[in-house]
């Protein structure tokens, strides 16, 4: 598509769908939660399922029929998703497949006239990012990123504090995906079947969106500010190799794998308004889970894991006391959590954030609202993957972000 011919999909409302008809490409670990969440929302029907595994299909189908819905049409096999996309009674396609399938499946879904909601990261080359944007703009179908961390209690609280001015002029953020996945990466089922291979071929931030998505929303990236450039450094690789050697039998074919991805990747993003964002990725070091979620401004600083706040004018080296923090929390809590937090927490799914994300998406379609996360968020938050690889390959050189919004943001 010629750049001049572009028509934005930002703030474009869905057509109203009193009944949202949903199809799933993948019924694996992640998709199981999405199926349960959607079934719990009135005004939805799951009409189609597709997976390689008959057992996964059967598990999802049982959930649907036990809920009293008609049996969905099931598609089975590596290319069966193409056939599923020809089924007319699907408004929204959830895509929760291994990473390399996200983009072809999302493009085909939009071209078949369906909105799509895609797991993270949505894309891992810049070319793929542009393909998604052009397809969404051309077909007028939304490509939503399923970034559940944007609906976490603390992330939404932080956004409310940041937008409400409690932290003053925002200057700096730090975020991460730090999660010891060594055992999962080396299993012979679920994500072990595919998630280790990018560690053989890529060196950079393989999973940027959980940390970056919520911070981008707090900083209003894509409207008031914009990512400008990124520099990236990867540490040496050691943990996955040592773990593999200590735990896999001598004749395991995994012993022939040569991992390229550094244990820790640190990227620094500069925004057009001059803010700095430190973004980390480490899925192999033995250490506690951490997304950091730090935001600093001229009047205070928030940091998660555990959540804490510092406000200017307090004569102390310490964060706010638990009581003071609790009081501010009630004052700044996001209304979505105030109104639906208990229900969401009882449903589970990463502490309730998964249900809130799915609820906001489905009800936006029912009520004819714009989605809260669109193809520009999907590509802006996924882009540090390829940009960090490029920077690492070139001696940590600064790499510019593409202008995915075509000059639409203020910065
Ligand atoms: N947002 C989160 O918190 C979160 C958590 C876990 C995983 N994820 C993301 O979800 C996605 C899936 O991860 P998962 O943990 O469910 O993986 P998984 O391995 O458990 O499931 C993948 C499923 O895809 C199916 N599949 C593979 N190729 C297919 C094809 N050609 N057609 C149809 N189905 C196919 C597999 O049979 C399997 O059932 C990944 O993108 C991952 O990064 C996100």
CSV table of C-alpha atoms and ligand atoms in Angstrom, one decimal:
chain,number,residue,atom,x,y,z
A,1,UNK,CA,0.0,0.0,0.0
A,2,UNK,CA,1.3,3.4,-0.9
A,3,UNK,CA,1.9,5.5,2.3
A,4,UNK,CA,-0.4,8.3,1.0
A,5,UNK,CA,-3.2,5.9,0.6
A,6,UNK,CA,-3.1,4.8,4.3
A,7,UNK,CA,-6.2,5.1,6.3
A,8,UNK,CA,-5.7,4.7,10.1
A,9,UNK,CA,-7.3,2.0,12.2
A,10,UNK,CA,-6.6,4.0,15.4
A,11,UNK,CA,-9.8,4.7,17.3
A,12,UNK,CA,-11.9,3.0,14.7
A,13,UNK,CA,-15.0,1.5,16.4
A,14,UNK,CA,-16.0,-2.1,15.8
A,15,UNK,CA,-19.4,-2.5,14.1
A,16,UNK,CA,-21.8,-3.5,16.9
A,17,UNK,CA,-22.0,-7.3,17.5
A,18,UNK,CA,-24.8,-8.2,19.9
A,19,UNK,CA,-23.5,-11.7,19.6
A,20,UNK,CA,-19.8,-12.1,19.2
A,21,UNK,CA,-19.0,-15.3,17.3
A,22,UNK,CA,-15.4,-16.5,18.0
A,23,UNK,CA,-13.0,-19.0,16.3
A,24,UNK,CA,-9.8,-20.2,17.9
A,25,UNK,CA,-6.6,-21.1,16.0
A,26,UNK,CA,-4.9,-23.2,18.7
A,27,UNK,CA,-6.5,-24.8,21.7
A,28,UNK,CA,-3.2,-25.1,23.5
A,29,UNK,CA,-2.2,-24.0,27.0
A,30,UNK,CA,-2.9,-20.3,26.5
A,31,UNK,CA,-6.0,-20.7,24.4
A,32,UNK,CA,-7.7,-22.8,27.0
A,33,UNK,CA,-7.9,-19.8,29.3
A,34,UNK,CA,-9.3,-17.6,26.5
A,35,UNK,CA,-12.0,-20.2,25.7
A,36,UNK,CA,-13.1,-20.3,29.4
A,37,UNK,CA,-13.1,-16.5,29.7
A,38,UNK,CA,-15.1,-15.9,26.5
A,39,UNK,CA,-17.6,-18.6,27.6
A,40,UNK,CA,-18.1,-16.7,30.9
A,41,UNK,CA,-19.2,-13.5,29.0
A,42,UNK,CA,-22.9,-13.3,27.9
A,43,UNK,CA,-23.5,-12.6,24.2
A,44,UNK,CA,-20.7,-14.8,22.8
A,45,UNK,CA,-20.7,-18.1,20.9
A,46,UNK,CA,-17.6,-20.2,20.0
A,47,UNK,CA,-18.3,-21.4,16.5
A,48,UNK,CA,-14.9,-22.9,15.4
A,49,UNK,CA,-11.8,-24.5,16.8
A,50,UNK,CA,-8.6,-25.5,15.1
A,51,UNK,CA,-5.5,-27.3,16.4
A,52,UNK,CA,-2.9,-29.9,15.5
A,53,UNK,CA,-3.8,-32.0,18.5
A,54,UNK,CA,-7.1,-33.9,18.7
A,55,UNK,CA,-6.8,-34.0,22.5
A,56,UNK,CA,-6.6,-30.2,22.7
A,57,UNK,CA,-9.5,-29.8,20.4
A,58,UNK,CA,-11.6,-32.3,22.4
A,59,UNK,CA,-10.7,-30.5,25.7
A,60,UNK,CA,-11.9,-27.1,24.3
A,61,UNK,CA,-15.0,-28.6,22.6
A,62,UNK,CA,-16.1,-30.2,25.9
A,63,UNK,CA,-15.8,-26.9,27.8
A,64,UNK,CA,-18.1,-25.3,25.1
A,65,UNK,CA,-20.8,-28.0,25.1
A,66,UNK,CA,-20.8,-28.3,28.9
A,67,UNK,CA,-21.6,-24.6,28.9
A,68,UNK,CA,-24.7,-25.4,26.8
A,69,UNK,CA,-23.4,-23.9,23.5
A,70,UNK,CA,-23.8,-25.8,20.2
A,71,UNK,CA,-20.8,-28.0,19.2
A,72,UNK,CA,-18.3,-25.8,17.3
A,73,UNK,CA,-16.9,-26.9,13.9
A,74,UNK,CA,-13.5,-28.5,14.6
A,75,UNK,CA,-10.5,-28.3,12.2
A,76,UNK,CA,-7.5,-30.5,12.6
A,77,UNK,CA,-4.1,-30.4,11.0
A,78,UNK,CA,-1.2,-27.9,10.3
A,79,UNK,CA,-3.0,-26.1,7.4
A,80,UNK,CA,-6.6,-26.6,8.6
A,81,UNK,CA,-6.7,-23.0,9.9
A,82,UNK,CA,-7.0,-21.8,6.3
A,83,UNK,CA,-10.2,-23.8,5.9
A,84,UNK,CA,-11.5,-22.5,9.3
A,85,UNK,CA,-11.1,-18.9,8.0
A,86,UNK,CA,-13.6,-19.7,5.2
A,87,UNK,CA,-16.3,-20.4,7.8
A,88,UNK,CA,-18.7,-17.4,7.6
A,89,UNK,CA,-20.1,-17.3,11.2
A,90,UNK,CA,-16.9,-16.0,12.8
A,91,UNK,CA,-16.4,-12.3,13.8
A,92,UNK,CA,-13.2,-12.7,15.8
A,93,UNK,CA,-10.3,-15.1,15.6
A,94,UNK,CA,-8.1,-15.7,18.6
A,95,UNK,CA,-4.6,-16.8,17.5
A,96,UNK,CA,-2.5,-18.4,20.3
A,97,UNK,CA,-0.1,-20.5,18.2
A,98,UNK,CA,3.7,-20.7,18.3
A,99,UNK,CA,5.3,-17.4,17.4
A,100,UNK,CA,6.2,-18.0,13.8
A,101,UNK,CA,2.5,-18.6,12.9
A,102,UNK,CA,1.1,-15.4,14.3
A,103,UNK,CA,1.6,-13.2,11.3
A,104,UNK,CA,0.5,-15.5,8.5
A,105,UNK,CA,-2.6,-16.5,10.4
A,106,UNK,CA,-3.5,-12.9,11.4
A,107,UNK,CA,-3.1,-11.6,7.9
A,108,UNK,CA,-5.2,-14.5,6.5
A,109,UNK,CA,-7.9,-13.8,9.2
A,110,UNK,CA,-8.2,-10.1,8.3
A,111,UNK,CA,-8.2,-10.9,4.6
A,112,UNK,CA,-11.1,-13.4,5.3
A,113,UNK,CA,-13.0,-10.5,6.8
A,114,UNK,CA,-12.5,-11.3,10.5
A,115,UNK,CA,-11.0,-9.3,13.3
A,116,UNK,CA,-8.1,-11.1,15.0
A,117,UNK,CA,-6.7,-11.1,18.5
A,118,UNK,CA,-3.1,-12.3,18.6
A,119,UNK,CA,-0.9,-13.6,21.4
A,120,UNK,CA,2.5,-12.0,22.2
A,121,UNK,CA,4.8,-11.1,20.7
A,122,UNK,CA,2.7,-10.5,17.6
A,123,UNK,CA,5.5,-10.3,15.1
A,124,UNK,CA,9.3,-10.7,15.0
A,125,UNK,CA,10.4,-8.8,11.9
A,126,UNK,CA,9.8,-5.2,11.0
A,127,UNK,CA,8.5,-6.4,7.6
A,128,UNK,CA,5.9,-8.5,9.4
A,129,UNK,CA,4.9,-5.5,11.4
A,130,UNK,CA,4.3,-3.4,8.2
A,131,UNK,CA,2.4,-6.3,6.7
A,132,UNK,CA,0.0,-6.4,9.7
A,133,UNK,CA,-0.5,-2.7,9.6
A,134,UNK,CA,-1.2,-2.5,5.9
A,135,UNK,CA,-3.5,-5.5,6.0
A,136,UNK,CA,-5.5,-4.0,8.9
A,137,UNK,CA,-5.8,-0.6,7.2
A,138,UNK,CA,-6.7,-2.2,3.9
A,139,UNK,CA,-9.3,-4.7,5.2
A,140,UNK,CA,-10.6,-2.3,7.9
A,141,UNK,CA,-10.3,-5.3,10.4
A,142,UNK,CA,-8.6,-4.9,13.7
A,143,UNK,CA,-5.5,-6.8,14.8
A,144,UNK,CA,-5.5,-6.7,18.6
A,145,UNK,CA,-2.5,-7.6,20.7
A,146,UNK,CA,-3.5,-9.9,23.6
A,147,UNK,CA,-1.2,-8.1,26.1
A,148,UNK,CA,-2.8,-9.2,29.3
A,149,UNK,CA,-0.2,-7.4,31.5
A,150,UNK,CA,-1.9,-4.1,30.5
A,151,UNK,CA,-4.8,-5.2,32.6
A,152,UNK,CA,-2.8,-6.2,35.8
A,153,UNK,CA,-3.9,-4.4,39.0
A,154,UNK,CA,-0.6,-2.6,39.5
A,155,UNK,CA,-0.2,-1.7,35.8
A,156,UNK,CA,-3.6,-0.1,35.7
A,157,UNK,CA,-3.0,1.6,39.0
A,158,UNK,CA,0.2,3.0,37.6
A,159,UNK,CA,-1.5,4.2,34.4
A,160,UNK,CA,-4.1,6.0,36.5
A,161,UNK,CA,-1.4,7.7,38.7
A,162,UNK,CA,0.7,8.6,35.6
A,163,UNK,CA,-2.2,10.1,33.6
A,164,UNK,CA,-3.6,11.8,36.7
A,165,UNK,CA,-0.3,13.6,37.4
A,166,UNK,CA,0.7,12.0,40.7
A,167,UNK,CA,4.2,11.3,39.5
A,168,UNK,CA,4.7,14.7,37.9
A,169,UNK,CA,6.5,15.1,34.6
A,170,UNK,CA,7.4,11.6,33.5
A,171,UNK,CA,11.0,11.1,32.7
A,172,UNK,CA,12.2,7.5,33.0
A,173,UNK,CA,10.8,3.9,33.0
A,174,UNK,CA,12.2,0.4,33.5
A,175,UNK,CA,10.4,-2.8,32.6
A,176,UNK,CA,11.2,-6.4,31.9
A,177,UNK,CA,10.3,-10.0,31.3
A,178,UNK,CA,12.4,-11.9,33.7
A,179,UNK,CA,11.1,-15.5,34.2
A,180,UNK,CA,13.2,-18.6,34.7
A,181,UNK,CA,11.8,-20.8,31.9
A,182,UNK,CA,14.8,-23.2,31.5
A,183,UNK,CA,12.8,-26.3,32.4
A,184,UNK,CA,9.8,-25.4,30.2
A,185,UNK,CA,12.1,-24.6,27.3
A,186,UNK,CA,13.7,-28.0,27.5
A,187,UNK,CA,10.5,-30.2,27.9
A,188,UNK,CA,9.2,-32.4,25.1
A,189,UNK,CA,5.6,-31.0,25.3
A,190,UNK,CA,3.8,-27.6,25.1
A,191,UNK,CA,6.1,-24.7,24.7
A,192,UNK,CA,9.2,-27.0,24.8
A,193,UNK,CA,8.2,-28.0,21.3
A,194,UNK,CA,8.9,-24.6,19.8
A,195,UNK,CA,9.9,-21.9,22.2
A,196,UNK,CA,13.6,-22.9,22.6
A,197,UNK,CA,14.4,-22.7,18.8
A,198,UNK,CA,14.5,-18.9,18.7
A,199,UNK,CA,17.3,-19.1,21.3
A,200,UNK,CA,19.3,-21.0,18.6
A,201,UNK,CA,18.9,-18.4,15.9
A,202,UNK,CA,18.3,-15.0,17.5
A,203,UNK,CA,20.1,-12.8,20.0
A,204,UNK,CA,18.1,-9.9,21.5
A,205,UNK,CA,14.8,-9.4,23.3
A,206,UNK,CA,12.6,-12.3,22.3
A,207,UNK,CA,9.6,-11.2,24.4
A,208,UNK,CA,9.3,-7.5,24.9
A,209,UNK,CA,5.6,-6.8,25.2
A,210,UNK,CA,4.7,-7.9,28.8
A,211,UNK,CA,7.0,-5.2,30.2
A,212,UNK,CA,6.8,-2.6,27.5
A,213,UNK,CA,3.0,-2.6,26.8
A,214,UNK,CA,1.9,-1.2,30.2
A,215,UNK,CA,4.7,1.3,30.3
A,216,UNK,CA,3.9,2.5,26.8
A,217,UNK,CA,0.3,3.0,27.9
A,218,UNK,CA,1.4,5.0,31.0
A,219,UNK,CA,3.6,7.2,28.7
A,220,UNK,CA,0.9,7.5,26.0
A,221,UNK,CA,3.2,6.2,23.4
A,222,UNK,CA,1.5,6.4,20.0
A,223,UNK,CA,-0.5,9.5,20.9
A,224,UNK,CA,1.4,12.1,23.0
A,225,UNK,CA,4.9,10.6,22.7
A,226,UNK,CA,6.6,8.1,20.4
A,227,UNK,CA,9.5,5.6,20.6
A,228,UNK,CA,12.5,7.2,18.8
A,229,UNK,CA,15.4,4.8,18.9
A,230,UNK,CA,16.8,1.9,20.8
A,231,UNK,CA,20.3,0.6,21.7
A,232,UNK,CA,20.8,-2.9,22.9
A,233,UNK,CA,23.3,-5.1,24.7
A,234,UNK,CA,23.2,-8.9,25.2
A,235,UNK,CA,25.2,-10.7,27.9
A,236,UNK,CA,27.0,-13.9,27.1
A,237,UNK,CA,24.9,-17.0,26.9
A,238,UNK,CA,25.5,-19.6,29.6
A,239,UNK,CA,22.5,-20.6,31.7
A,240,UNK,CA,20.5,-22.6,29.1
A,241,UNK,CA,23.5,-24.5,28.0
A,242,UNK,CA,24.6,-25.3,31.5
A,243,UNK,CA,21.1,-26.4,32.5
A,244,UNK,CA,20.7,-28.5,29.4
A,245,UNK,CA,24.1,-30.2,30.0
A,246,UNK,CA,23.2,-30.9,33.6
A,247,UNK,CA,19.7,-32.3,32.9
A,248,UNK,CA,19.5,-33.9,29.5
A,249,UNK,CA,20.8,-37.4,28.8
A,250,UNK,CA,24.0,-37.7,26.8
A,251,UNK,CA,22.2,-39.0,23.7
A,252,UNK,CA,19.7,-36.1,23.7
A,253,UNK,CA,19.6,-34.3,20.3
A,254,UNK,CA,19.2,-31.1,22.3
A,255,UNK,CA,22.9,-31.4,23.2
A,256,UNK,CA,23.8,-30.5,19.6
A,257,UNK,CA,22.0,-27.1,19.9
A,258,UNK,CA,24.1,-24.0,20.1
A,259,UNK,CA,22.2,-21.2,21.8
A,260,UNK,CA,22.9,-17.7,20.5
A,261,UNK,CA,20.6,-15.6,22.7
A,262,UNK,CA,22.4,-13.9,25.5
A,263,UNK,CA,21.1,-14.7,29.0
A,264,UNK,CA,20.2,-11.1,29.7
A,265,UNK,CA,19.3,-8.6,27.0
A,266,UNK,CA,19.2,-4.9,28.0
A,267,UNK,CA,17.8,-2.4,25.6
A,268,UNK,CA,17.4,1.4,26.2
A,269,UNK,CA,14.7,3.2,24.3
A,270,UNK,CA,14.7,7.0,23.9
A,271,UNK,CA,11.3,8.6,23.2
A,272,UNK,CA,10.7,11.7,21.1
A,273,UNK,CA,9.8,13.6,24.3
A,274,UNK,CA,13.2,12.6,25.7
A,275,UNK,CA,12.2,9.9,28.1
A,276,UNK,CA,14.4,6.9,28.7
A,277,UNK,CA,13.1,3.3,29.0
A,278,UNK,CA,15.2,0.4,30.1
A,279,UNK,CA,13.8,-2.9,28.8
A,280,UNK,CA,15.2,-6.3,29.9
A,281,UNK,CA,14.7,-9.9,28.8
A,282,UNK,CA,16.0,-12.9,30.7
A,283,UNK,CA,14.2,-16.3,30.7
A,284,UNK,CA,17.1,-18.5,31.7
A,285,UNK,CA,18.8,-17.1,34.9
A,286,UNK,CA,17.8,-18.6,38.2
A,287,UNK,CA,16.1,-15.7,39.9
A,288,UNK,CA,12.6,-14.6,40.9
A,289,UNK,CA,10.0,-13.5,38.4
A,290,UNK,CA,10.0,-9.8,37.7
A,291,UNK,CA,8.5,-7.3,35.2
A,292,UNK,CA,10.0,-4.4,37.2
A,293,UNK,CA,7.3,-1.9,36.1
A,294,UNK,CA,9.1,1.2,37.3
A,295,UNK,CA,8.0,4.7,36.3
A,296,UNK,CA,9.7,7.9,37.5
A,297,UNK,CA,8.7,11.5,37.3
A,298,UNK,CA,9.4,14.9,38.9
A,299,UNK,CA,7.0,14.2,41.8
A,300,UNK,CA,7.6,10.5,42.5
A,301,UNK,CA,8.4,6.9,41.5
A,302,UNK,CA,6.5,3.7,41.3
A,303,UNK,CA,8.1,0.2,41.3
A,304,UNK,CA,6.5,-3.2,41.3
A,305,UNK,CA,7.7,-6.6,42.6
A,306,UNK,CA,6.7,-5.8,45.3
A,307,UNK,CA,4.6,-2.7,44.5
A,308,UNK,CA,5.8,0.5,46.2
A,309,UNK,CA,5.7,4.2,45.8
A,310,UNK,CA,7.8,7.2,46.7
A,311,UNK,CA,6.5,10.7,46.6
A,312,UNK,CA,8.4,14.0,46.7
A,313,UNK,CA,8.4,15.9,49.9
A,314,UNK,CA,8.8,12.9,52.2
A,315,UNK,CA,12.0,13.2,54.2
A,316,UNK,CA,13.1,9.6,53.9
A,317,UNK,CA,15.2,7.1,52.0
A,318,UNK,CA,12.3,4.7,52.2
A,319,UNK,CA,9.3,4.0,50.1
A,320,UNK,CA,5.9,5.0,51.4
A,321,UNK,CA,4.7,2.9,54.4
A,322,UNK,CA,2.3,0.1,53.7
A,323,UNK,CA,-0.6,2.1,55.2
A,324,UNK,CA,0.1,5.3,53.1
A,325,UNK,CA,0.5,3.2,50.0
A,326,UNK,CA,-2.8,1.4,50.7
A,327,UNK,CA,-4.6,4.7,51.1
A,328,UNK,CA,-3.3,6.0,47.8
A,329,UNK,CA,-4.1,2.8,46.1
A,330,UNK,CA,-7.8,3.1,46.9
A,331,UNK,CA,-7.7,6.7,45.7
A,332,UNK,CA,-6.0,5.9,42.3
A,333,UNK,CA,-7.3,2.3,41.6
A,334,UNK,CA,-8.6,1.9,38.0
A,335,UNK,CA,-12.4,1.7,38.0
A,336,UNK,CA,-12.3,-1.6,36.0
A,337,UNK,CA,-10.6,-3.2,39.0
A,338,UNK,CA,-12.9,-1.5,41.5
A,339,UNK,CA,-15.9,-2.8,39.7
A,340,UNK,CA,-14.8,-6.2,38.4
A,341,UNK,CA,-11.6,-7.0,40.3
A,342,UNK,CA,-13.2,-9.6,42.7
A,343,UNK,CA,-14.9,-11.4,39.8
A,344,UNK,CA,-11.7,-11.4,37.7
A,345,UNK,CA,-9.5,-12.6,40.6
A,346,UNK,CA,-12.0,-15.5,41.3
A,347,UNK,CA,-11.7,-16.5,37.7
A,348,UNK,CA,-7.9,-16.7,38.0
A,349,UNK,CA,-5.8,-16.3,34.8
A,350,UNK,CA,-2.7,-14.4,36.0
A,351,UNK,CA,-4.5,-12.9,38.9
A,352,UNK,CA,-7.5,-11.8,36.9
A,353,UNK,CA,-5.8,-9.7,34.2
A,354,UNK,CA,-6.6,-12.3,31.5
A,355,UNK,CA,-10.3,-12.1,32.1
A,356,UNK,CA,-10.4,-8.3,32.2
A,357,UNK,CA,-8.5,-8.2,28.9
A,358,UNK,CA,-10.9,-10.6,27.3
A,359,UNK,CA,-13.9,-8.9,28.8
A,360,UNK,CA,-12.8,-5.5,27.5
A,361,UNK,CA,-12.3,-6.8,24.0
A,362,UNK,CA,-15.6,-8.7,23.8
A,363,UNK,CA,-17.7,-5.9,25.2
A,364,UNK,CA,-16.0,-3.4,22.9
A,365,UNK,CA,-17.2,-5.5,20.0
A,366,UNK,CA,-20.7,-5.9,21.5
A,367,UNK,CA,-21.1,-2.2,22.1
A,368,UNK,CA,-19.4,-0.9,18.9
A,369,UNK,CA,-16.4,0.7,20.6
A,370,UNK,CA,-12.8,1.0,19.5
A,371,UNK,CA,-10.5,-1.7,20.8
A,372,UNK,CA,-8.2,-0.6,23.7
A,373,UNK,CA,-5.2,-2.2,21.9
A,374,UNK,CA,-4.8,-2.1,18.1
A,375,UNK,CA,-2.4,-3.0,15.3
A,376,UNK,CA,-0.2,0.0,16.1
A,377,UNK,CA,0.2,-1.1,19.8
A,378,UNK,CA,0.8,-4.7,18.5
A,379,UNK,CA,3.6,-3.6,16.2
A,380,UNK,CA,5.2,-0.8,18.4
A,381,UNK,CA,5.4,-3.2,21.4
A,382,UNK,CA,6.7,-6.1,19.4
A,383,UNK,CA,9.3,-4.1,17.4
A,384,UNK,CA,12.0,-4.1,20.1
A,385,UNK,CA,12.4,-7.8,19.2
A,386,UNK,CA,13.9,-7.2,15.7
A,387,UNK,CA,15.3,-3.8,16.7
A,388,UNK,CA,17.3,-5.2,19.6
A,389,UNK,CA,18.6,-8.0,17.4
A,390,UNK,CA,19.8,-5.4,14.8
A,391,UNK,CA,21.4,-3.3,17.5
A,392,UNK,CA,23.2,-6.3,19.1
A,393,UNK,CA,24.5,-7.4,15.7
A,394,UNK,CA,25.9,-4.0,15.0
A,395,UNK,CA,27.8,-3.4,18.2
A,396,UNK,CA,24.9,-1.8,20.1
A,397,UNK,CA,24.3,0.8,17.5
A,398,UNK,CA,21.2,3.0,17.9
A,399,UNK,CA,18.4,1.8,15.6
A,400,UNK,CA,15.4,4.0,14.8
A,401,UNK,CA,11.8,2.9,15.3
A,402,UNK,CA,9.7,2.9,12.2
A,403,UNK,CA,6.9,5.5,12.1
A,404,UNK,CA,4.1,2.9,12.2
A,405,UNK,CA,1.4,5.5,12.8
A,406,UNK,CA,2.4,7.5,9.7
A,407,UNK,CA,2.9,10.8,11.6
A,408,UNK,CA,-0.4,10.5,13.6
A,409,UNK,CA,1.1,11.0,17.0
A,410,UNK,CA,1.7,14.4,18.5
A,411,UNK,CA,5.5,13.9,19.3
B,1,LIG,N1,0.1,-13.6,27.5
B,1,LIG,C1,0.5,-14.5,28.3
B,1,LIG,O1,0.6,-14.4,29.5
B,1,LIG,C2,1.0,-15.8,27.6
B,1,LIG,C3,1.3,-16.9,28.4
B,1,LIG,C4,1.7,-18.1,27.7
B,1,LIG,C5,1.9,-18.1,26.3
B,1,LIG,N2,1.6,-16.9,25.6
B,1,LIG,C6,1.7,-16.9,24.2
B,1,LIG,O2,0.6,-17.8,23.7
B,1,LIG,C7,1.0,-18.4,22.5
B,1,LIG,C8,0.9,-19.9,22.7
B,1,LIG,O3,1.6,-20.4,23.8
B,1,LIG,P1,1.1,-21.7,24.6
B,1,LIG,O4,1.7,-21.6,25.9
B,1,LIG,O5,-0.4,-21.8,24.5
B,1,LIG,O6,1.8,-22.8,23.7
B,1,LIG,P2,1.3,-24.3,23.6
B,1,LIG,O7,2.5,-25.0,23.0
B,1,LIG,O8,0.8,-24.8,24.9
B,1,LIG,O9,0.1,-24.3,22.6
B,1,LIG,C9,0.3,-24.1,21.2
B,1,LIG,C10,-0.9,-24.8,20.5
B,1,LIG,O10,-0.8,-24.4,19.1
B,1,LIG,C11,-1.2,-25.6,18.4
B,1,LIG,N3,-0.7,-25.4,17.0
B,1,LIG,C12,0.6,-25.5,16.6
B,1,LIG,N4,0.7,-25.3,15.3
B,1,LIG,C13,-0.6,-25.2,14.9
B,1,LIG,C14,-1.2,-25.0,13.6
B,1,LIG,N5,-0.5,-24.9,12.5
B,1,LIG,N6,-2.6,-24.8,13.5
B,1,LIG,C15,-3.3,-24.9,14.7
B,1,LIG,N7,-2.8,-25.1,15.9
B,1,LIG,C16,-1.5,-25.2,16.0
B,1,LIG,C17,-0.5,-26.7,19.2
B,1,LIG,O11,-1.0,-28.0,18.8
B,1,LIG,C18,-0.8,-26.3,20.6
B,1,LIG,O12,-2.1,-26.8,21.0
B,1,LIG,C19,2.5,-18.0,22.3
B,1,LIG,O13,2.5,-16.9,21.4
B,1,LIG,C20,2.9,-17.5,23.6
B,1,LIG,O14,4.0,-16.6,23.6
B,1,LIG,C21,1.2,-15.8,26.3
